[in-house]
Every structure is written in structure tokens, then in C-alpha cells.
Short mmCIF file of N, CA, C and O in Angstrom, two decimals:
data_model
loop_
_atom_site.label_atom_id
_atom_site.label_comp_id
_atom_site.label_asym_id
_atom_site.label_seq_id
_atom_site.Cartn_x
_atom_site.Cartn_y
_atom_site.Cartn_z
N MET A 1 25.85 12.07 -13.07
CA MET A 1 26.17 11.76 -11.70
C MET A 1 25.00 11.01 -11.08
O MET A 1 23.85 11.30 -11.35
N LYS A 2 25.31 10.05 -10.24
CA LYS A 2 24.29 9.29 -9.53
C LYS A 2 24.36 9.61 -8.05
O LYS A 2 25.40 9.93 -7.52
N ARG A 3 23.20 9.52 -7.40
CA ARG A 3 23.11 9.79 -5.97
C ARG A 3 22.28 8.66 -5.36
O ARG A 3 21.19 8.36 -5.83
N LEU A 4 22.79 8.03 -4.30
CA LEU A 4 22.04 7.01 -3.59
C LEU A 4 20.83 7.65 -2.94
O LEU A 4 20.92 8.74 -2.38
N HIS A 5 19.69 6.97 -3.00
CA HIS A 5 18.46 7.44 -2.39
C HIS A 5 18.04 6.45 -1.31
O HIS A 5 18.01 5.25 -1.55
N ILE A 6 17.73 6.96 -0.14
CA ILE A 6 17.22 6.16 0.96
C ILE A 6 15.95 6.83 1.47
O ILE A 6 15.95 8.04 1.72
N HIS A 7 14.87 6.08 1.58
CA HIS A 7 13.61 6.62 2.09
C HIS A 7 13.22 5.81 3.33
O HIS A 7 13.04 4.60 3.25
N LEU A 8 13.08 6.49 4.45
CA LEU A 8 12.67 5.85 5.70
C LEU A 8 11.26 6.27 6.07
O LEU A 8 10.89 7.43 5.91
N GLY A 9 10.50 5.34 6.58
CA GLY A 9 9.23 5.65 7.21
C GLY A 9 9.50 6.04 8.65
O GLY A 9 10.31 5.38 9.33
N VAL A 10 8.87 7.10 9.13
CA VAL A 10 9.08 7.58 10.50
C VAL A 10 7.74 7.75 11.21
O VAL A 10 6.71 7.93 10.56
N LYS A 11 7.78 7.71 12.54
CA LYS A 11 6.57 7.89 13.33
C LYS A 11 6.20 9.35 13.49
O LYS A 11 5.04 9.71 13.42
N ASN A 12 7.21 10.21 13.72
CA ASN A 12 6.95 11.62 13.98
C ASN A 12 7.91 12.46 13.13
O ASN A 12 9.12 12.40 13.32
N ILE A 13 7.37 13.23 12.21
CA ILE A 13 8.20 13.99 11.27
C ILE A 13 9.05 15.04 11.98
O ILE A 13 10.23 15.21 11.67
N ASP A 14 8.47 15.76 12.94
CA ASP A 14 9.22 16.83 13.61
C ASP A 14 10.40 16.29 14.42
O ASP A 14 11.51 16.82 14.33
N ASP A 15 10.17 15.22 15.19
CA ASP A 15 11.26 14.61 15.95
C ASP A 15 12.35 14.10 15.01
O ASP A 15 13.55 14.25 15.27
N SER A 16 11.93 13.50 13.92
CA SER A 16 12.89 12.92 12.96
C SER A 16 13.67 14.00 12.23
O SER A 16 14.87 13.85 12.01
N VAL A 17 13.01 15.11 11.87
CA VAL A 17 13.72 16.22 11.21
C VAL A 17 14.78 16.78 12.15
O VAL A 17 15.92 17.03 11.74
N ARG A 18 14.43 16.96 13.41
CA ARG A 18 15.42 17.45 14.39
C ARG A 18 16.61 16.49 14.49
O ARG A 18 17.77 16.91 14.46
N PHE A 19 16.33 15.20 14.59
CA PHE A 19 17.40 14.21 14.72
C PHE A 19 18.31 14.19 13.49
O PHE A 19 19.53 14.29 13.60
N TYR A 20 17.71 14.05 12.29
CA TYR A 20 18.53 13.92 11.08
C TYR A 20 19.23 15.23 10.73
O TYR A 20 20.33 15.22 10.18
N SER A 21 18.63 16.37 11.05
CA SER A 21 19.32 17.65 10.83
C SER A 21 20.57 17.72 11.70
O SER A 21 21.63 18.18 11.24
N ALA A 22 20.48 17.25 12.94
CA ALA A 22 21.65 17.23 13.82
C ALA A 22 22.68 16.22 13.31
O ALA A 22 23.88 16.51 13.27
N LEU A 23 22.23 15.04 12.91
CA LEU A 23 23.13 14.00 12.42
C LEU A 23 23.90 14.46 11.18
O LEU A 23 25.11 14.26 11.08
N PHE A 24 23.19 15.09 10.24
CA PHE A 24 23.82 15.50 8.99
C PHE A 24 24.46 16.88 9.07
O PHE A 24 25.20 17.28 8.17
N GLY A 25 24.15 17.65 10.11
CA GLY A 25 24.67 19.01 10.21
C GLY A 25 24.10 19.92 9.14
O GLY A 25 24.74 20.87 8.69
N ALA A 26 22.85 19.64 8.73
CA ALA A 26 22.20 20.40 7.66
C ALA A 26 20.69 20.32 7.83
O ALA A 26 20.16 19.30 8.28
N ASP A 27 20.01 21.38 7.43
CA ASP A 27 18.55 21.37 7.39
C ASP A 27 18.08 20.69 6.11
O ASP A 27 18.80 20.66 5.11
N PRO A 28 16.86 20.15 6.11
CA PRO A 28 16.35 19.54 4.89
C PRO A 28 16.17 20.59 3.78
O PRO A 28 15.88 21.75 4.07
N VAL A 29 16.34 20.16 2.54
CA VAL A 29 16.11 21.06 1.40
C VAL A 29 14.62 21.13 1.06
O VAL A 29 14.18 22.06 0.39
N LYS A 30 13.86 20.14 1.53
CA LYS A 30 12.40 20.14 1.35
C LYS A 30 11.80 19.64 2.66
O LYS A 30 12.23 18.61 3.18
N HIS A 31 10.83 20.39 3.19
CA HIS A 31 10.20 20.01 4.46
C HIS A 31 8.72 20.29 4.37
O HIS A 31 8.30 21.44 4.21
N LYS A 32 7.92 19.24 4.44
CA LYS A 32 6.46 19.32 4.42
C LYS A 32 5.93 18.73 5.72
O LYS A 32 6.69 18.10 6.47
N PRO A 33 4.65 18.85 6.01
CA PRO A 33 4.12 18.29 7.26
C PRO A 33 4.28 16.77 7.38
O PRO A 33 4.26 16.24 8.49
N ASP A 34 4.45 16.08 6.26
CA ASP A 34 4.54 14.62 6.27
C ASP A 34 5.80 14.09 5.59
O ASP A 34 5.95 12.89 5.39
N TYR A 35 6.74 14.97 5.24
CA TYR A 35 7.88 14.57 4.40
C TYR A 35 9.03 15.54 4.59
O TYR A 35 8.82 16.74 4.77
N ALA A 36 10.24 15.02 4.52
CA ALA A 36 11.44 15.87 4.51
C ALA A 36 12.52 15.18 3.69
O ALA A 36 12.57 13.95 3.62
N LYS A 37 13.38 16.01 3.06
CA LYS A 37 14.44 15.46 2.21
C LYS A 37 15.71 16.27 2.38
O LYS A 37 15.67 17.50 2.41
N TRP A 38 16.82 15.56 2.48
CA TRP A 38 18.15 16.17 2.51
C TRP A 38 18.89 15.71 1.26
O TRP A 38 18.90 14.52 0.94
N MET A 39 19.51 16.65 0.54
CA MET A 39 20.35 16.32 -0.61
C MET A 39 21.79 16.56 -0.18
O MET A 39 22.29 17.68 -0.23
N LEU A 40 22.44 15.52 0.28
CA LEU A 40 23.76 15.64 0.89
C LEU A 40 24.86 15.38 -0.14
O LEU A 40 24.70 14.55 -1.03
N ASP A 41 25.96 16.10 0.00
CA ASP A 41 27.11 15.88 -0.86
C ASP A 41 28.17 15.02 -0.18
O ASP A 41 29.01 14.44 -0.84
N ASP A 42 28.12 14.94 1.15
CA ASP A 42 29.09 14.12 1.87
C ASP A 42 28.40 13.48 3.05
O ASP A 42 28.23 14.12 4.09
N PRO A 43 27.89 12.26 2.92
CA PRO A 43 27.96 11.38 1.76
C PRO A 43 26.99 11.81 0.67
O PRO A 43 26.01 12.51 0.94
N HIS A 44 27.23 11.39 -0.55
CA HIS A 44 26.43 11.77 -1.70
C HIS A 44 25.13 10.95 -1.70
O HIS A 44 25.06 9.85 -2.25
N VAL A 45 24.10 11.51 -1.05
CA VAL A 45 22.87 10.76 -0.87
C VAL A 45 21.66 11.68 -0.85
O VAL A 45 21.74 12.83 -0.43
N ASN A 46 20.55 11.18 -1.36
CA ASN A 46 19.24 11.80 -1.26
C ASN A 46 18.53 11.01 -0.16
O ASN A 46 18.12 9.89 -0.37
N PHE A 47 18.44 11.60 1.02
CA PHE A 47 17.86 10.93 2.19
C PHE A 47 16.50 11.54 2.46
O PHE A 47 16.38 12.74 2.67
N ALA A 48 15.45 10.72 2.44
CA ALA A 48 14.08 11.22 2.63
C ALA A 48 13.39 10.44 3.74
O ALA A 48 13.65 9.25 3.93
N ILE A 49 12.52 11.13 4.45
CA ILE A 49 11.69 10.50 5.47
C ILE A 49 10.25 10.93 5.25
O ILE A 49 9.98 11.98 4.68
N SER A 50 9.31 10.07 5.65
CA SER A 50 7.90 10.47 5.58
C SER A 50 7.09 9.68 6.58
O SER A 50 7.50 8.61 7.03
N THR A 51 5.94 10.20 6.90
CA THR A 51 4.98 9.49 7.75
C THR A 51 4.01 8.68 6.89
O THR A 51 3.10 8.07 7.43
N ARG A 52 4.19 8.66 5.59
CA ARG A 52 3.28 7.98 4.68
C ARG A 52 3.65 6.53 4.40
O ARG A 52 2.88 5.81 3.78
N ALA A 53 4.83 6.09 4.82
CA ALA A 53 5.25 4.72 4.59
C ALA A 53 4.37 3.77 5.42
O ALA A 53 3.83 4.14 6.44
N GLY A 54 4.25 2.55 4.97
CA GLY A 54 3.45 1.56 5.67
C GLY A 54 4.15 0.99 6.89
O GLY A 54 3.57 0.19 7.61
N LYS A 55 5.40 1.39 7.12
CA LYS A 55 6.17 0.86 8.25
C LYS A 55 7.23 1.89 8.63
O LYS A 55 7.51 2.81 7.87
N THR A 56 7.81 1.72 9.81
CA THR A 56 8.95 2.55 10.16
C THR A 56 10.21 1.81 9.73
O THR A 56 10.23 0.60 9.61
N GLY A 57 11.26 2.57 9.48
CA GLY A 57 12.52 1.99 9.01
C GLY A 57 12.64 2.12 7.50
O GLY A 57 11.93 2.90 6.86
N VAL A 58 13.55 1.34 6.92
CA VAL A 58 13.81 1.44 5.49
C VAL A 58 12.55 1.09 4.71
O VAL A 58 11.99 0.01 4.85
N ASP A 59 12.11 2.03 3.91
CA ASP A 59 10.93 1.84 3.07
C ASP A 59 11.34 1.36 1.69
O ASP A 59 10.81 0.37 1.20
N HIS A 60 12.25 2.07 1.07
CA HIS A 60 12.81 1.66 -0.21
C HIS A 60 14.13 2.36 -0.43
O HIS A 60 14.46 3.30 0.27
N MET A 61 14.88 1.88 -1.39
CA MET A 61 16.18 2.44 -1.75
C MET A 61 16.09 2.89 -3.20
O MET A 61 15.13 2.55 -3.90
N GLY A 62 17.10 3.61 -3.66
CA GLY A 62 17.06 4.02 -5.05
C GLY A 62 18.36 4.63 -5.53
O GLY A 62 19.30 4.85 -4.76
N ILE A 63 18.38 4.88 -6.83
CA ILE A 63 19.48 5.59 -7.48
C ILE A 63 18.85 6.73 -8.26
O ILE A 63 18.05 6.51 -9.17
N GLN A 64 19.19 7.96 -7.87
CA GLN A 64 18.71 9.15 -8.56
C GLN A 64 19.77 9.57 -9.57
O GLN A 64 20.96 9.62 -9.26
N VAL A 65 19.34 9.86 -10.79
CA VAL A 65 20.27 10.28 -11.85
C VAL A 65 19.92 11.68 -12.32
O VAL A 65 18.81 12.17 -12.09
N ASP A 66 20.88 12.31 -12.99
CA ASP A 66 20.68 13.68 -13.46
C ASP A 66 20.03 13.77 -14.83
O ASP A 66 19.47 14.81 -15.17
N THR A 67 20.12 12.69 -15.63
CA THR A 67 19.61 12.75 -17.00
C THR A 67 18.80 11.51 -17.36
O THR A 67 18.98 10.44 -16.76
N VAL A 68 17.95 11.65 -18.37
CA VAL A 68 17.19 10.52 -18.88
C VAL A 68 18.14 9.48 -19.48
O VAL A 68 17.89 8.28 -19.36
N ASP A 69 19.24 9.92 -20.09
CA ASP A 69 20.20 8.97 -20.64
C ASP A 69 20.77 8.06 -19.55
O ASP A 69 20.93 6.86 -19.76
N GLU A 70 21.07 8.63 -18.37
CA GLU A 70 21.56 7.81 -17.25
C GLU A 70 20.48 6.83 -16.78
O GLU A 70 20.78 5.68 -16.45
N LEU A 71 19.23 7.27 -16.76
CA LEU A 71 18.13 6.40 -16.38
C LEU A 71 18.00 5.25 -17.38
O LEU A 71 17.86 4.09 -16.99
N ASN A 72 18.07 5.58 -18.66
CA ASN A 72 17.98 4.54 -19.68
C ASN A 72 19.14 3.55 -19.60
O ASN A 72 18.97 2.36 -19.86
N ALA A 73 20.32 4.02 -19.20
CA ALA A 73 21.47 3.13 -19.03
C ALA A 73 21.22 2.14 -17.90
O ALA A 73 21.55 0.94 -18.02
N ILE A 74 20.65 2.60 -16.80
CA ILE A 74 20.32 1.69 -15.69
C ILE A 74 19.26 0.70 -16.12
O ILE A 74 19.35 -0.50 -15.83
N ARG A 75 18.27 1.16 -16.85
CA ARG A 75 17.23 0.25 -17.36
C ARG A 75 17.84 -0.82 -18.27
O ARG A 75 17.48 -1.99 -18.19
N ALA A 76 18.79 -0.41 -19.11
CA ALA A 76 19.46 -1.36 -20.01
C ALA A 76 20.27 -2.38 -19.21
O ALA A 76 20.28 -3.57 -19.53
N GLN A 77 20.95 -1.94 -18.15
CA GLN A 77 21.71 -2.85 -17.28
C GLN A 77 20.79 -3.93 -16.70
O GLN A 77 21.13 -5.10 -16.68
N MET A 78 19.63 -3.51 -16.22
CA MET A 78 18.69 -4.47 -15.64
C MET A 78 18.17 -5.43 -16.70
O MET A 78 18.09 -6.63 -16.47
N SER A 79 17.85 -4.91 -17.86
CA SER A 79 17.37 -5.75 -18.95
C SER A 79 18.44 -6.75 -19.40
O SER A 79 18.15 -7.94 -19.60
N ASP A 80 19.69 -6.28 -19.54
CA ASP A 80 20.79 -7.16 -19.94
C ASP A 80 21.02 -8.27 -18.92
O ASP A 80 21.48 -9.36 -19.27
N ALA A 81 20.72 -8.01 -17.66
CA ALA A 81 20.90 -9.00 -16.60
C ALA A 81 19.63 -9.84 -16.38
O ALA A 81 19.56 -10.62 -15.44
N ASN A 82 18.64 -9.66 -17.25
CA ASN A 82 17.36 -10.38 -17.16
C ASN A 82 16.66 -10.13 -15.81
O ASN A 82 16.07 -11.03 -15.24
N ILE A 83 16.76 -8.90 -15.31
CA ILE A 83 16.07 -8.52 -14.09
C ILE A 83 14.80 -7.76 -14.48
O ILE A 83 14.86 -6.76 -15.19
N SER A 84 13.68 -8.29 -14.05
CA SER A 84 12.40 -7.70 -14.38
C SER A 84 12.25 -6.32 -13.74
O SER A 84 12.54 -6.15 -12.56
N THR A 85 11.80 -5.35 -14.52
CA THR A 85 11.58 -4.00 -14.02
C THR A 85 10.13 -3.60 -14.24
O THR A 85 9.44 -4.15 -15.10
N HIS A 86 9.70 -2.63 -13.46
CA HIS A 86 8.40 -2.01 -13.64
C HIS A 86 8.65 -0.52 -13.84
O HIS A 86 9.28 0.11 -12.99
N SER A 87 8.19 0.03 -14.94
CA SER A 87 8.37 1.46 -15.18
C SER A 87 7.07 2.20 -14.94
O SER A 87 6.02 1.81 -15.45
N ASP A 88 7.16 3.28 -14.15
CA ASP A 88 6.02 4.14 -13.91
C ASP A 88 5.88 5.20 -14.99
O ASP A 88 4.85 5.83 -15.09
N GLY A 89 6.95 5.41 -15.76
CA GLY A 89 6.96 6.55 -16.68
C GLY A 89 7.02 7.82 -15.86
O GLY A 89 7.55 7.84 -14.75
N GLU A 90 6.46 8.91 -16.37
CA GLU A 90 6.45 10.16 -15.62
C GLU A 90 5.35 10.10 -14.57
O GLU A 90 4.22 9.72 -14.88
N THR A 91 5.70 10.48 -13.35
CA THR A 91 4.76 10.39 -12.24
C THR A 91 5.06 11.49 -11.23
O THR A 91 6.14 12.07 -11.22
N THR A 92 4.09 11.78 -10.39
CA THR A 92 4.30 12.71 -9.28
C THR A 92 4.31 11.90 -8.01
O THR A 92 3.36 11.17 -7.71
N CYS A 93 5.40 12.01 -7.27
CA CYS A 93 5.57 11.28 -6.03
C CYS A 93 6.56 12.02 -5.15
O CYS A 93 7.54 12.58 -5.65
N CYS A 94 6.31 12.04 -3.86
CA CYS A 94 7.22 12.66 -2.89
C CYS A 94 7.50 14.13 -3.24
O CYS A 94 8.64 14.58 -3.18
N TYR A 95 6.45 14.83 -3.62
CA TYR A 95 6.52 16.26 -3.94
C TYR A 95 7.49 16.56 -5.10
O TYR A 95 8.13 17.59 -5.12
N ALA A 96 7.56 15.63 -6.06
CA ALA A 96 8.42 15.83 -7.23
C ALA A 96 7.82 15.13 -8.44
O ALA A 96 7.16 14.09 -8.31
N LYS A 97 8.05 15.70 -9.62
CA LYS A 97 7.69 15.05 -10.88
C LYS A 97 8.93 14.34 -11.40
O LYS A 97 9.97 14.97 -11.61
N SER A 98 8.80 13.03 -11.58
CA SER A 98 9.95 12.20 -11.95
C SER A 98 9.54 11.15 -12.95
O SER A 98 8.36 10.83 -13.10
N GLU A 99 10.54 10.57 -13.60
CA GLU A 99 10.36 9.36 -14.40
C GLU A 99 11.05 8.25 -13.65
O GLU A 99 12.20 8.39 -13.23
N LYS A 100 10.34 7.11 -13.44
CA LYS A 100 10.84 6.06 -12.55
C LYS A 100 10.73 4.67 -13.16
O LYS A 100 9.82 4.39 -13.92
N SER A 101 11.66 3.84 -12.72
CA SER A 101 11.58 2.40 -12.93
C SER A 101 11.89 1.73 -11.60
O SER A 101 12.66 2.25 -10.79
N TRP A 102 11.31 0.55 -11.39
CA TRP A 102 11.45 -0.18 -10.12
C TRP A 102 11.96 -1.59 -10.36
O TRP A 102 11.59 -2.23 -11.35
N VAL A 103 12.75 -2.08 -9.43
CA VAL A 103 13.14 -3.49 -9.36
C VAL A 103 13.02 -3.92 -7.90
O VAL A 103 12.90 -3.08 -7.01
N GLU A 104 13.05 -5.21 -7.69
CA GLU A 104 13.04 -5.75 -6.34
C GLU A 104 14.26 -6.63 -6.18
O GLU A 104 14.54 -7.47 -7.04
N ASP A 105 15.01 -6.43 -5.09
CA ASP A 105 16.20 -7.26 -4.89
C ASP A 105 15.79 -8.65 -4.41
O ASP A 105 14.60 -8.89 -4.14
N PRO A 106 16.72 -9.60 -4.32
CA PRO A 106 16.36 -10.97 -3.93
C PRO A 106 15.73 -11.08 -2.54
O PRO A 106 15.12 -12.10 -2.22
N ASN A 107 15.86 -10.04 -1.71
CA ASN A 107 15.29 -10.06 -0.38
C ASN A 107 13.96 -9.33 -0.27
O ASN A 107 13.43 -9.15 0.82
N GLY A 108 13.46 -8.84 -1.40
CA GLY A 108 12.17 -8.15 -1.40
C GLY A 108 12.25 -6.66 -1.17
O GLY A 108 11.23 -6.02 -1.00
N VAL A 109 13.47 -6.08 -1.18
CA VAL A 109 13.62 -4.64 -1.01
C VAL A 109 13.37 -3.96 -2.35
O VAL A 109 13.98 -4.30 -3.37
N ALA A 110 12.46 -2.99 -2.36
CA ALA A 110 12.15 -2.24 -3.57
C ALA A 110 13.25 -1.20 -3.83
O ALA A 110 13.67 -0.50 -2.91
N TRP A 111 13.73 -1.13 -5.07
CA TRP A 111 14.72 -0.14 -5.52
C TRP A 111 14.12 0.61 -6.69
O TRP A 111 13.57 0.01 -7.61
N GLU A 112 14.26 1.94 -6.65
CA GLU A 112 13.83 2.75 -7.78
C GLU A 112 15.04 3.39 -8.44
O GLU A 112 16.02 3.72 -7.78
N ALA A 113 14.97 3.51 -9.75
CA ALA A 113 15.92 4.32 -10.51
C ALA A 113 15.08 5.44 -11.10
O ALA A 113 14.03 5.17 -11.70
N TYR A 114 15.53 6.69 -10.91
CA TYR A 114 14.65 7.77 -11.34
C TYR A 114 15.40 9.05 -11.68
O TYR A 114 16.51 9.28 -11.22
N HIS A 115 14.73 9.85 -12.51
CA HIS A 115 15.21 11.17 -12.91
C HIS A 115 14.12 12.16 -12.53
O HIS A 115 12.97 12.03 -12.96
N THR A 116 14.46 13.15 -11.71
CA THR A 116 13.49 14.16 -11.28
C THR A 116 13.55 15.37 -12.21
O THR A 116 14.62 15.91 -12.46
N MET A 117 12.38 15.76 -12.70
CA MET A 117 12.28 16.89 -13.60
C MET A 117 12.02 18.21 -12.87
O MET A 117 12.57 19.23 -13.23
N GLU A 118 11.15 18.17 -11.84
CA GLU A 118 10.80 19.41 -11.13
C GLU A 118 10.09 19.08 -9.83
O GLU A 118 9.61 17.97 -9.63
N ASP A 119 10.00 20.08 -8.94
CA ASP A 119 9.25 19.95 -7.71
C ASP A 119 7.76 19.95 -8.02
O ASP A 119 7.32 20.47 -9.04
N ALA A 120 6.99 19.37 -7.10
CA ALA A 120 5.53 19.38 -7.20
C ALA A 120 4.96 19.87 -5.87
O ALA A 120 5.60 19.75 -4.83
N GLN A 121 3.75 20.39 -5.90
CA GLN A 121 3.11 20.91 -4.70
C GLN A 121 2.28 19.86 -3.97
O GLN A 121 1.81 20.11 -2.87
N ILE A 122 2.11 18.68 -4.58
CA ILE A 122 1.36 17.59 -3.95
C ILE A 122 2.29 16.40 -3.75
O ILE A 122 3.28 16.25 -4.47
N PHE A 123 1.99 15.57 -2.77
CA PHE A 123 2.82 14.39 -2.49
C PHE A 123 2.73 13.40 -3.65
O PHE A 123 3.74 12.88 -4.11
N SER A 124 1.51 13.15 -4.14
CA SER A 124 1.31 12.13 -5.15
C SER A 124 0.15 12.48 -6.06
O SER A 124 -0.88 12.94 -5.58
N ALA A 125 0.31 12.24 -7.34
CA ALA A 125 -0.78 12.48 -8.28
C ALA A 125 -1.94 11.53 -8.00
O ALA A 125 -3.10 11.89 -8.18
N THR A 126 -1.65 10.31 -7.54
CA THR A 126 -2.71 9.34 -7.27
C THR A 126 -3.32 9.53 -5.89
O THR A 126 -4.31 8.91 -5.57
N ASP A 127 -2.74 10.40 -5.09
CA ASP A 127 -3.20 10.59 -3.72
C ASP A 127 -3.38 12.08 -3.41
O ASP A 127 -3.21 12.52 -2.30
N ALA A 128 -3.73 12.86 -4.42
CA ALA A 128 -3.79 14.32 -4.26
C ALA A 128 -4.81 14.77 -3.23
O ALA A 128 -4.64 15.80 -2.61
N SER A 129 -5.85 13.98 -3.01
CA SER A 129 -6.90 14.44 -2.10
C SER A 129 -6.86 13.75 -0.74
O SER A 129 -7.72 14.01 0.08
N SER A 130 -5.88 12.90 -0.52
CA SER A 130 -5.85 12.15 0.74
C SER A 130 -4.50 12.29 1.42
O SER A 130 -3.48 12.35 0.78
N ALA A 131 -4.48 12.31 2.72
CA ALA A 131 -3.24 12.39 3.48
C ALA A 131 -2.68 11.01 3.79
O ALA A 131 -1.64 10.88 4.39
N SER A 132 -3.40 9.96 3.41
CA SER A 132 -2.90 8.62 3.72
C SER A 132 -2.36 7.96 2.46
O SER A 132 -2.73 8.29 1.35
N GLY A 133 -1.47 7.02 2.66
CA GLY A 133 -0.92 6.24 1.55
C GLY A 133 0.26 6.90 0.91
O GLY A 133 0.39 8.10 0.84
N ALA A 134 1.19 6.08 0.47
CA ALA A 134 2.38 6.57 -0.22
C ALA A 134 2.31 6.15 -1.68
O ALA A 134 1.62 5.22 -2.04
N CYS A 135 3.04 6.84 -2.51
CA CYS A 135 3.02 6.54 -3.93
C CYS A 135 4.27 5.81 -4.36
O CYS A 135 4.38 5.42 -5.50
N CYS A 136 5.18 5.65 -3.49
CA CYS A 136 6.56 5.38 -3.87
C CYS A 136 6.80 4.10 -4.62
O CYS A 136 7.33 4.11 -5.71
N ALA A 137 6.52 2.97 -4.05
CA ALA A 137 6.92 1.70 -4.67
C ALA A 137 5.71 0.90 -5.09
O ALA A 137 4.69 0.90 -4.41
N PRO A 138 5.83 0.17 -6.19
CA PRO A 138 4.75 -0.73 -6.56
C PRO A 138 4.75 -1.92 -5.59
O PRO A 138 5.74 -2.17 -4.91
N THR A 139 3.65 -2.64 -5.54
CA THR A 139 3.61 -3.83 -4.70
C THR A 139 4.67 -4.80 -5.18
O THR A 139 4.81 -5.06 -6.36
N THR A 140 5.44 -5.35 -4.25
CA THR A 140 6.52 -6.26 -4.57
C THR A 140 6.03 -7.69 -4.54
O THR A 140 4.91 -7.97 -4.12
N LYS A 141 6.89 -8.63 -4.96
CA LYS A 141 6.55 -10.04 -4.94
C LYS A 141 6.17 -10.50 -3.54
O LYS A 141 5.33 -11.34 -3.36
N SER A 142 6.81 -9.91 -2.53
CA SER A 142 6.53 -10.30 -1.15
C SER A 142 5.23 -9.68 -0.63
O SER A 142 4.82 -9.96 0.48
N GLY A 143 4.62 -8.82 -1.44
CA GLY A 143 3.34 -8.22 -1.07
C GLY A 143 3.47 -6.92 -0.32
O GLY A 143 2.48 -6.31 0.02
N SER A 144 4.68 -6.51 -0.04
CA SER A 144 4.85 -5.25 0.69
C SER A 144 4.96 -4.09 -0.28
O SER A 144 5.20 -4.27 -1.46
N CYS A 145 4.79 -2.93 0.24
CA CYS A 145 4.88 -1.71 -0.55
C CYS A 145 5.19 -0.58 0.40
O CYS A 145 5.17 -0.76 1.60
N CYS A 146 5.48 0.53 -0.13
CA CYS A 146 5.76 1.65 0.78
C CYS A 146 4.50 2.40 1.15
O CYS A 146 4.56 3.46 1.72
N GLY A 147 3.35 1.91 0.85
CA GLY A 147 2.17 2.62 1.25
C GLY A 147 0.99 1.75 1.44
O GLY A 147 0.89 0.64 1.10
#
């Protein structure tokens, strides 16, 4: 099964959690001082917000899969279409241990395809000691990133 992933950068996590909890009629399944995530079934989406993005609004999009085989199928689709990908391999990001690959759409929007293995207690393995910066997307051709 695949789930659409949307990650927004927000100015204030508490105000945003209140707003999105009311909008979705559900509390986040993960809530940290700088991050929150809702795993919704209707619509089928992994919606995340954080104060770590370099901007407010859409930070990046993605497709979350349940298995490595599904991740490899998406990677094969991109390869067959001659779309360049960047693979992070196994990484810690957004309080989760995942295996990820990234592409950039023709408009410069970063998309990740990923399989999450388990929760993590830190936001990012590369940012374990700092509260600034996001780990999410690699620098894109347009020079933007989510952190």
C-alpha cells in the first residue's frame, strides 16, 4: 500500500497542530516540540509539519510505502523513465529510521519515496546535536532544500 506524504514548513508548531487537528478531526500520531505527523486513512495521507523547514508552505512531497519491494519498484519506475534519483539509503529523519530515494519534478519540487522501519528519538542523524536545519531533502537543481 502507498500513502501520499506532504510535509509543510510552519511558523508555530502549537498553532498549526491545533489547526490541523481540527481540520482532520484527529490528533497527530507523533508530536514533538518542532514536528507533528498525522497518518490519515481518509484521505490516505502522511501529513507532517515542522518548524525546521527553510520556508513556510509545501516543503516536499513523497510516497511512503510499506515494503522495500514497493520502494524498489518505484526506483525501477524512475530508472525506466530515465529520471535521475538520489538515494540516501537508510537514514534517520523526521524522528524515523527510513530508507529513501529522492527525485525532483520539472518545477523543482523535491519528492521522496521511502520505507520507514521504526521510530527514532532524534529528528536527524546528521543534526542530532542542533535544533536548526532539516534533514529531509537533498539540495535540488534549483538550489532549494527543506533545510
